[in-house]
Coordinates of C-alpha atoms in Angstrom, one line a residue:
Chain A
M21 CA 0.0 0.0 0.0
T22 CA 1.3 3.4 -0.9
G23 CA -0.7 6.4 0.2
K24 CA -1.7 9.4 -1.9
D25 CA 1.4 11.1 -0.6
G26 CA 3.5 8.5 -2.4
G27 CA 5.4 7.6 0.8
A28 CA 6.5 4.1 1.8
P29 CA 4.0 2.0 3.7
L30 CA 4.1 1.9 7.5
E31 CA 5.0 -1.8 7.4
P32 CA 5.0 -4.6 4.9
I33 CA 1.4 -5.3 4.5
G34 CA 1.2 -8.7 2.9
N35 CA -2.1 -10.5 3.0
S36 CA -3.3 -9.1 6.2
P37 CA -7.1 -9.0 7.0
V38 CA -9.3 -6.2 5.6
V39 CA -11.2 -4.3 8.2
I40 CA -14.6 -3.3 6.9
L41 CA -16.6 -0.6 8.8
V42 CA -20.2 -1.0 7.8
R43 CA -22.2 2.2 7.8
P44 CA -19.9 4.0 10.2
Q45 CA -21.4 7.2 11.7
M46 CA -18.6 9.2 13.2
A47 CA -15.5 10.2 11.1
E48 CA -13.6 10.4 14.3
N49 CA -14.1 6.7 14.8
I50 CA -12.7 6.0 11.4
G51 CA -9.5 7.8 12.4
T52 CA -9.2 6.0 15.8
T53 CA -9.9 2.8 14.0
A54 CA -7.0 3.4 11.6
R55 CA -4.8 4.1 14.6
A56 CA -5.8 0.9 16.4
M57 CA -5.3 -1.1 13.1
A58 CA -1.7 0.3 12.8
N59 CA -1.0 -0.8 16.4
G60 CA -1.9 -4.3 15.6
G61 CA -0.4 -4.5 12.1
L62 CA -3.7 -4.3 10.0
F63 CA -3.5 -1.9 7.1
H64 CA -6.5 -2.5 4.7
L65 CA -9.5 -0.4 5.6
R66 CA -12.8 -0.4 3.7
L67 CA -16.0 1.6 4.4
V68 CA -19.5 0.6 3.4
A69 CA -21.8 3.6 3.0
P70 CA -20.2 5.9 5.6
R71 CA -23.0 8.2 7.0
D72 CA -21.2 11.5 6.3
G73 CA -19.4 10.4 3.1
W74 CA -15.7 10.1 2.6
P75 CA -13.1 11.6 3.0
Q76 CA -13.7 13.5 6.2
D77 CA -11.0 15.8 7.8
R78 CA -12.0 14.8 11.3
A79 CA -10.7 11.2 10.7
W80 CA -7.2 12.5 10.0
R81 CA -7.3 14.4 13.3
T82 CA -7.9 11.3 15.3
A83 CA -5.6 8.9 13.4
S84 CA -2.4 10.0 15.2
G85 CA -0.4 9.5 12.1
A86 CA -2.0 6.4 10.7
D87 CA -2.6 8.5 7.6
R88 CA -1.6 6.0 5.0
I89 CA -4.3 3.7 6.1
L90 CA -6.9 6.5 5.7
E91 CA -5.5 7.5 2.3
A92 CA -5.8 3.9 1.0
I93 CA -9.4 3.5 2.2
E94 CA -11.8 1.9 -0.3
V95 CA -15.5 2.9 -0.2
F96 CA -18.3 0.6 -1.2
D97 CA -22.1 0.9 -1.4
T98 CA -23.0 -2.5 0.0
V99 CA -21.5 -5.2 2.2
D100 CA -21.7 -7.6 -0.8
D101 CA -19.5 -5.3 -2.9
A102 CA -17.0 -4.8 0.0
V103 CA -16.5 -8.6 0.5
A104 CA -16.8 -9.7 -3.1
D105 CA -13.0 -10.4 -3.5
L106 CA -12.5 -12.0 -0.1
H107 CA -12.6 -15.7 0.7
H108 CA -13.5 -15.6 4.4
V109 CA -15.4 -12.9 6.3
Y110 CA -16.1 -12.7 10.0
A111 CA -18.6 -10.4 11.6
T112 CA -18.1 -8.9 15.1
C113 CA -21.2 -9.0 17.0
P114 CA -21.9 -8.5 20.7
R115 CA -25.2 -10.3 21.2
P116 CA -26.3 -12.5 18.3
R117 CA -29.8 -13.8 18.6
H118 CA -32.0 -16.2 16.8
I119 CA -29.4 -17.2 14.3
V120 CA -27.4 -20.4 13.7
K121 CA -23.8 -19.5 13.3
Q122 CA -20.3 -20.4 14.3
V123 CA -19.4 -18.0 17.1
L124 CA -15.7 -17.4 17.9
T125 CA -13.8 -15.6 20.6
A126 CA -11.5 -12.8 19.5
R127 CA -8.6 -15.1 20.0
G128 CA -10.2 -17.9 18.2
G129 CA -11.2 -15.6 15.3
A130 CA -7.6 -14.2 15.0
A131 CA -6.2 -17.7 14.8
E132 CA -8.6 -18.6 12.0
L133 CA -7.8 -15.4 10.2
R134 CA -4.1 -16.2 10.4
A135 CA -4.6 -19.8 9.3
A136 CA -6.6 -18.6 6.3
T137 CA -4.0 -16.0 5.2
R138 CA -1.3 -18.6 5.5
R139 CA -3.3 -20.6 2.9
G140 CA -3.2 -17.5 0.7
L141 CA -6.9 -16.7 1.3
R142 CA -8.1 -13.1 1.6
V143 CA -10.0 -12.4 4.7
G144 CA -12.1 -9.6 6.2
L145 CA -13.6 -8.5 9.4
L146 CA -16.9 -6.7 9.5
F147 CA -17.7 -4.1 12.2
G148 CA -21.1 -2.5 12.5
P149 CA -22.4 1.0 13.0
E150 CA -21.7 2.6 16.4
R151 CA -25.2 2.6 17.8
T152 CA -26.8 -0.5 16.3
G153 CA -24.1 -2.9 15.3
L154 CA -24.4 -5.2 12.3
D155 CA -27.9 -6.1 11.1
N156 CA -29.1 -9.6 10.4
E157 CA -28.5 -9.3 6.6
D158 CA -24.8 -8.3 7.3
M159 CA -24.3 -11.3 9.6
A160 CA -25.8 -13.7 7.1
R161 CA -22.9 -12.9 4.8
A162 CA -20.2 -13.9 7.3
D163 CA -18.5 -17.3 7.8
G164 CA -18.6 -16.8 11.5
L165 CA -19.4 -14.3 14.2
I166 CA -16.7 -13.0 16.6
R167 CA -18.0 -12.2 20.1
Y168 CA -15.4 -10.9 22.6
P169 CA -15.5 -12.4 26.0
L170 CA -16.0 -9.2 28.1
N171 CA -18.1 -8.1 31.1
P172 CA -21.7 -8.9 30.2
G173 CA -22.7 -6.3 32.7
F174 CA -21.3 -3.5 30.6
M175 CA -21.3 -4.2 26.9
S176 CA -20.9 -0.6 25.5
L177 CA -17.8 -1.1 23.5
N178 CA -16.4 1.8 21.5
L179 CA -15.9 1.0 17.8
A180 CA -12.1 1.6 17.8
Q181 CA -11.8 -0.4 21.0
A182 CA -13.5 -3.3 19.2
V183 CA -11.1 -2.9 16.4
M184 CA -8.2 -2.6 18.8
V185 CA -9.0 -6.0 20.5
M186 CA -9.0 -7.8 17.1
A187 CA -5.8 -5.9 15.9
Y188 CA -4.1 -6.9 19.1
E189 CA -5.1 -10.5 18.8
W190 CA -4.1 -10.5 15.2
W191 CA -0.6 -9.3 16.2
L192 CA -0.3 -11.9 18.9
T193 CA -0.9 -14.8 16.5
E194 CA 2.7 -14.4 15.3
D195 CA 4.2 -12.9 18.5
E196 CA 6.7 -15.0 20.5
T197 CA 7.5 -12.6 23.3
P198 CA 8.1 -14.6 26.5
S199 CA 5.3 -13.8 29.0
R200 CA 7.9 -12.8 31.6
E201 CA 11.6 -12.0 31.2
L202 CA 14.2 -10.0 33.1
M203 CA 15.3 -7.1 30.9
T204 CA 18.9 -6.6 31.9
N205 CA 19.9 -4.0 29.2
E206 CA 23.7 -3.2 29.6
T207 CA 24.3 -5.6 32.5
H208 CA 24.0 -9.4 32.9
V209 CA 22.3 -11.8 35.3
A210 CA 24.9 -12.7 38.0
T211 CA 26.2 -16.3 38.3
K212 CA 25.7 -18.2 41.5
G213 CA 29.5 -17.7 42.2
E214 CA 29.1 -14.0 42.0
L215 CA 26.1 -14.0 44.3
E216 CA 28.0 -16.3 46.8
N217 CA 30.9 -13.9 46.7
F218 CA 28.6 -11.1 47.8
M219 CA 27.0 -13.3 50.4
R220 CA 30.4 -14.0 51.9
H221 CA 31.2 -10.3 52.0
L222 CA 27.8 -9.6 53.7
L223 CA 28.1 -12.4 56.2
A224 CA 31.7 -11.5 57.1
E225 CA 30.6 -8.0 57.9
L226 CA 27.5 -9.2 59.8
D227 CA 29.8 -11.5 61.8
E228 CA 32.1 -8.7 62.6
C229 CA 29.4 -6.2 63.7
G230 CA 27.8 -8.8 65.9
F231 CA 24.5 -9.2 64.0
L232 CA 25.0 -13.0 63.9
R233 CA 26.3 -13.3 67.5
N234 CA 23.6 -15.7 68.5
E235 CA 25.2 -19.0 67.4
Q236 CA 22.0 -21.0 67.8
K237 CA 20.0 -18.6 65.5
K238 CA 22.8 -17.9 63.1
P239 CA 22.2 -20.8 60.6
G240 CA 18.6 -19.9 60.3
M241 CA 19.2 -16.2 59.9
V242 CA 21.8 -16.9 57.2
R243 CA 19.4 -19.2 55.3
N244 CA 16.7 -16.5 55.4
L245 CA 19.1 -13.9 53.9
R246 CA 20.0 -16.5 51.2
H247 CA 16.3 -17.0 50.5
F248 CA 15.8 -13.3 50.1
F249 CA 18.8 -12.8 47.8
T250 CA 17.8 -15.7 45.6
R251 CA 14.1 -14.7 45.3
G252 CA 14.7 -12.9 42.0
E253 CA 17.5 -12.8 39.5
V254 CA 20.3 -10.4 40.5
T255 CA 22.5 -8.6 38.0
E256 CA 26.3 -8.1 38.1
Q257 CA 25.6 -4.4 38.3
E258 CA 23.3 -4.7 41.3
L259 CA 25.8 -7.0 43.1
R260 CA 28.5 -4.3 42.6
T261 CA 26.0 -1.8 44.2
L262 CA 25.2 -4.1 47.0
H263 CA 28.9 -4.7 47.7
G264 CA 29.3 -1.0 47.9
V265 CA 26.3 -0.6 50.2
V266 CA 27.7 -3.2 52.6
T267 CA 31.2 -1.8 52.5
E268 CA 30.0 1.8 53.1
L269 CA 27.7 0.8 55.9
S270 CA 30.5 -1.1 57.6
H271 CA 33.0 1.7 57.0
G272 CA 30.8 4.1 59.0
R273 CA 30.7 1.7 61.9
K274 CA 34.4 1.0 61.7
I275 CA 35.2 4.7 61.8
R276 CA 33.0 5.2 64.8
Q277 CA 34.6 2.2 66.5
G278 CA 38.0 3.9 65.8
Chain B
M5 CA -18.2 0.1 45.3
T6 CA -21.3 2.3 45.5
G7 CA -21.3 5.6 43.6
K8 CA -22.4 8.9 44.9
D9 CA -25.9 8.2 43.5
G10 CA -26.2 5.3 46.0
G11 CA -26.9 2.8 43.2
A12 CA -25.8 -0.8 43.1
P13 CA -22.3 -1.5 41.7
L14 CA -22.0 -2.4 38.0
E15 CA -20.7 -5.8 39.0
P16 CA -19.4 -7.5 42.1
I17 CA -15.9 -5.9 42.4
G18 CA -14.1 -8.2 44.7
N19 CA -10.4 -7.7 44.9
S20 CA -9.9 -6.6 41.2
P21 CA -6.8 -4.6 40.2
V22 CA -6.6 -0.9 40.8
V23 CA -6.0 1.1 37.6
I24 CA -3.8 4.2 38.4
L25 CA -3.5 7.0 35.9
V26 CA -0.4 8.9 36.6
R27 CA -0.6 12.6 35.8
P28 CA -3.3 12.2 33.2
Q29 CA -3.7 15.2 30.9
M30 CA -7.1 14.9 29.2
A31 CA -10.3 14.4 31.2
E32 CA -11.8 12.7 28.1
N33 CA -9.3 10.0 28.5
I34 CA -10.2 9.4 32.1
G35 CA -13.8 8.9 30.9
T36 CA -12.8 6.5 28.1
T37 CA -10.5 4.7 30.5
A38 CA -13.5 4.1 32.9
R39 CA -15.5 2.7 29.9
A40 CA -12.7 0.4 28.9
M41 CA -12.3 -0.8 32.6
A42 CA -16.0 -1.6 32.8
N43 CA -15.7 -3.6 29.6
G44 CA -13.1 -5.8 31.2
G45 CA -14.4 -6.0 34.8
L46 CA -12.0 -3.5 36.4
F47 CA -13.7 -1.0 38.8
H48 CA -11.1 0.7 41.0
L49 CA -9.7 3.9 39.4
R50 CA -7.1 6.2 41.0
L51 CA -5.6 9.4 39.7
V52 CA -2.2 10.8 40.6
A53 CA -2.0 14.6 40.1
P54 CA -4.4 14.9 37.2
R55 CA -3.4 18.0 35.2
D56 CA -6.7 19.7 35.2
G57 CA -7.8 18.6 38.7
W58 CA -10.8 16.4 39.5
P59 CA -13.7 16.0 38.9
Q60 CA -14.1 17.2 35.3
D61 CA -17.4 17.1 33.5
R62 CA -15.7 16.0 30.3
A63 CA -14.9 12.7 31.7
W64 CA -18.5 11.8 32.3
R65 CA -19.3 12.7 28.7
T66 CA -16.9 10.0 27.4
A67 CA -17.6 7.3 30.0
S68 CA -20.7 5.9 28.2
G69 CA -22.3 5.1 31.5
A70 CA -19.4 3.8 33.5
D71 CA -20.2 6.6 35.9
R72 CA -19.9 4.7 39.1
I73 CA -16.2 4.1 38.3
L74 CA -15.7 7.8 37.9
E75 CA -17.7 8.6 41.1
A76 CA -15.5 6.3 43.2
I77 CA -12.2 7.7 41.8
E78 CA -9.6 8.4 44.5
V79 CA -7.1 11.2 43.8
F80 CA -3.5 11.2 45.2
D81 CA -0.6 13.6 45.0
T82 CA 2.1 11.1 44.4
V83 CA 2.6 7.6 43.0
D84 CA 3.9 6.5 46.4
D85 CA 0.6 7.6 48.1
A86 CA -1.4 5.9 45.4
V87 CA 0.2 2.5 45.7
A88 CA 0.9 2.6 49.5
D89 CA -1.9 0.0 50.3
L90 CA -1.1 -2.3 47.4
H91 CA 1.0 -5.4 47.5
H92 CA 2.1 -5.7 43.8
V93 CA 2.3 -2.9 41.2
Y94 CA 2.9 -3.2 37.5
A95 CA 3.8 -0.3 35.3
T96 CA 2.8 -0.2 31.6
C97 CA 5.7 1.0 29.5
P98 CA 6.1 0.9 25.7
R99 CA 9.9 1.2 25.5
P100 CA 11.8 0.8 28.8
R101 CA 15.5 1.7 28.5
H102 CA 18.6 1.4 30.7
I103 CA 16.7 -0.4 33.5
V104 CA 16.9 -3.8 35.0
K105 CA 13.4 -5.1 35.4
Q106 CA 11.0 -7.9 34.9
V107 CA 9.2 -7.2 31.6
L108 CA 5.9 -9.0 31.0
T109 CA 3.5 -9.2 28.1
A110 CA -0.1 -8.0 28.7
R111 CA -1.2 -11.6 28.9
G112 CA 1.7 -12.6 31.3
G113 CA 0.9 -9.5 33.4
A114 CA -2.8 -10.3 33.6
A115 CA -2.0 -13.9 34.7
E116 CA 0.2 -12.5 37.5
L117 CA -2.4 -10.0 38.6
R118 CA -5.0 -12.8 38.8
A119 CA -2.6 -15.1 40.7
A120 CA -1.8 -12.4 43.2
T121 CA -5.5 -11.5 43.8
R122 CA -6.2 -15.2 44.3
R123 CA -3.7 -15.0 47.1
G124 CA -5.6 -12.1 48.6
L125 CA -3.0 -9.5 47.6
R126 CA -4.1 -6.1 46.4
V127 CA -2.6 -5.2 43.0
G128 CA -2.4 -2.1 40.8
L129 CA -1.5 -1.1 37.3
L130 CA 0.2 2.2 36.5
F131 CA -0.4 4.0 33.2
G132 CA 1.6 7.1 32.4
P133 CA 0.6 10.5 31.0
E134 CA -0.6 10.6 27.4
R135 CA 2.5 12.3 25.8
T136 CA 5.4 11.1 27.9
G137 CA 4.4 7.8 29.6
L138 CA 5.7 6.9 33.0
D139 CA 9.0 8.4 34.1
N140 CA 12.0 6.5 35.6
E141 CA 11.0 7.2 39.1
D142 CA 7.5 5.8 38.5
M143 CA 8.8 2.7 37.0
A144 CA 11.3 2.1 39.9
R145 CA 8.3 1.7 42.1
A146 CA 6.8 -1.2 40.1
D147 CA 7.3 -4.9 40.6
G148 CA 7.4 -5.4 36.9
L149 CA 6.9 -3.6 33.6
I150 CA 4.1 -4.6 31.2
R151 CA 4.9 -4.1 27.5
Y152 CA 2.3 -5.0 25.0
P153 CA 3.4 -7.0 21.9
L154 CA 2.2 -4.6 19.2
N155 CA 3.5 -3.3 15.9
P156 CA 6.9 -1.7 16.7
G157 CA 6.5 0.4 13.5
F158 CA 3.5 2.3 15.0
M159 CA 3.7 2.7 18.8
S160 CA 1.3 5.5 19.3
L161 CA -1.2 3.9 21.6
N162 CA -4.1 5.8 23.0
L163 CA -4.4 5.8 26.8
A164 CA -7.8 4.2 26.9
Q165 CA -6.7 1.6 24.3
A166 CA -3.8 0.7 26.6
V167 CA -6.2 0.3 29.5
M168 CA -8.6 -1.7 27.2
V169 CA -5.9 -4.3 26.3
M170 CA -5.2 -4.9 30.0
A171 CA -8.9 -4.9 31.0
Y172 CA -9.5 -7.5 28.2
E173 CA -6.6 -9.7 29.2
W174 CA -7.8 -9.4 32.9
W175 CA -11.3 -10.6 31.9
L176 CA -9.8 -13.5 29.8
T177 CA -7.9 -14.9 32.8
E178 CA -11.2 -16.3 34.1
D179 CA -13.0 -16.7 30.8
E180 CA -13.7 -20.2 29.5
T181 CA -15.6 -19.5 26.3
P182 CA -14.7 -22.1 23.7
S183 CA -12.7 -20.5 20.9
R184 CA -15.2 -21.7 18.3
E185 CA -18.7 -23.0 18.8
L186 CA -21.8 -23.4 16.7
M187 CA -24.5 -21.2 18.2
T188 CA -27.8 -23.0 17.5
N189 CA -30.2 -20.9 19.6
E190 CA -33.7 -22.5 19.3
T191 CA -32.7 -25.4 17.1
H192 CA -30.2 -28.3 17.5
V193 CA -27.4 -29.9 15.6
A194 CA -28.8 -32.7 13.4
T195 CA -27.9 -36.3 14.1
K196 CA -26.2 -38.4 11.4
G197 CA -29.5 -40.2 10.9
E198 CA -31.4 -37.0 10.2
L199 CA -28.7 -35.9 7.8
E200 CA -28.8 -39.3 6.0
N201 CA -32.6 -39.0 5.8
F202 CA -32.1 -35.7 3.9
M203 CA -29.4 -37.2 1.7
R204 CA -31.7 -40.1 0.7
H205 CA -34.4 -37.5 -0.2
L206 CA -32.0 -35.5 -2.2
L207 CA -30.4 -38.5 -4.0
A208 CA -33.8 -40.0 -4.8
E209 CA -34.9 -36.8 -6.5
L210 CA -31.6 -36.5 -8.3
D211 CA -31.9 -40.0 -9.5
E212 CA -35.4 -39.3 -10.7
C213 CA -34.6 -36.2 -12.6
G214 CA -31.6 -37.8 -14.3
F215 CA -28.8 -35.8 -12.6
L216 CA -27.1 -39.1 -11.6
R217 CA -27.8 -40.8 -14.9
N218 CA -24.1 -41.5 -15.5
E219 CA -23.7 -44.7 -13.6
Q220 CA -19.9 -44.6 -13.7
K221 CA -19.7 -41.1 -12.3
K222 CA -22.5 -41.5 -9.9
P223 CA -20.6 -42.9 -6.8
G224 CA -18.1 -40.0 -7.0
M225 CA -20.8 -37.4 -7.4
V226 CA -22.7 -38.8 -4.5
R227 CA -19.6 -38.8 -2.3
N228 CA -18.8 -35.2 -3.3
L229 CA -22.3 -34.1 -2.2
R230 CA -21.8 -36.0 1.1
H231 CA -18.5 -34.2 1.6
F232 CA -20.2 -30.9 1.1
F233 CA -23.1 -31.6 3.4
T234 CA -20.8 -32.8 6.2
R235 CA -18.4 -29.9 6.0
G236 CA -20.0 -28.0 8.8
E237 CA -22.6 -28.9 11.4
V238 CA -26.2 -28.8 10.1
T239 CA -29.1 -28.1 12.3
E240 CA -32.5 -29.8 12.4
Q241 CA -34.1 -26.5 11.3
E242 CA -31.8 -26.2 8.3
L243 CA -32.5 -29.8 7.3
R244 CA -36.2 -29.0 7.3
T245 CA -35.5 -26.1 5.1
L246 CA -33.3 -28.2 2.8
H247 CA -36.0 -30.9 2.5
G248 CA -38.4 -28.1 1.5
V249 CA -36.0 -26.8 -1.1
V250 CA -35.5 -30.2 -2.7
T251 CA -39.3 -30.9 -2.6
E252 CA -40.3 -27.6 -4.1
L253 CA -37.6 -27.7 -6.8
S254 CA -38.7 -31.2 -7.8
H255 CA -42.4 -30.2 -7.6
G256 CA -41.9 -27.6 -10.3
R257 CA -40.2 -30.1 -12.6
K258 CA -43.0 -32.7 -11.9
I259 CA -45.7 -30.2 -12.8
R260 CA -44.0 -29.4 -16.1
Q261 CA -43.5 -33.1 -16.8
G262 CA -47.3 -33.3 -16.2

């Protein structure tokens, strides 16, 4: 995709899902939708019969720089036209009633979208108008409905928020970030030898100042300190700081002791 | 939580995580944050030094009815004050640099929040100001940083969108919705016997009208039809409709044939 300004695309786009806003009412929401799409690596946006026509300046003001998505927007008169070149279409829908349809979670839907694009199929996601959502005719054109698991006691979901959840789940289908990881930046996690070196320093000073004078309690106290210092990973840099802390605290005492 | 209006809470709140907006700039974003929180079952909102003070009418206008969250907001002067009664605090942060810290995904963070609350601990989530994000002093007070896996080529994430992602992941930690399920509403999935009954009807009519007249090709054609009709689940209601379709199509032919 190259926008009207002729610039390079935000990202390689490939065969990513097409987001289709059906009869959107507020141009601001088209802009915030584009922003949410860019966050999650979605770049193809289509509009079906936007209430106020297209383009609308207000969309650019809320897109936070996702301009190329707006500039490449395609506008259609009907849902049938907007999905004609796609192979699979999913419709987002908070409360489907009286219909027989596959219903997927956002995560389940994202997985199917990814699987289909890997097969070379073109896929799309339908989002309904702000107030009413998709109507029964729109949903009858979809391969499945996507219903987010969210608080049933408060279902008022902003259009761009709805797009954000799908964009986020789409991005996660290929993300391999570990769920928890110590970021060490310039330093490194300390080895057990480095930690033990610090523990010897600490215990020697604690012995000298009398903190461990109760020989009966001493082994337990030492073990508790070890438990504390092994609870999380410690870095080399932090051990240097801790060595300094122990040295300086001891130094003050030694000076006072003359 | 009961709002100033004395009404019932939106949902049982229990020990859900506290969302803490640090130095938020726009009252509109406080309102949209409350809306996103309600979507994901988060109800405790705290503000640290909101730029324009609190309360602000503009927040109510963007909260779409999540008023009780706004009415129960607690305001603090410092992050230290806002987290003093909490046991674990996570800080959301798009691009942490030069610090040594546990970094979690949104999903990993939500899992830890849930695990901590199950232990009876009170937990909180820090979100920074719109333009700058959390500063280094704020992050130094957190047990871990939460960084969303999202498109690194477009990192401009709206504050309420950031809250939405965490609220959504929080809700999912206790959600057991199957990722794909046929919603049948008033009807039921047909048994194999009911499907076979329809296939017999269809094949009998196809035999009669001559569609299967090529005896060599007939077994393959019948198998292909079976493959099609077993590709997705079929409901009893749909089989009744299909029976009707076959009967009516055949009826027209029979009348013409006199």
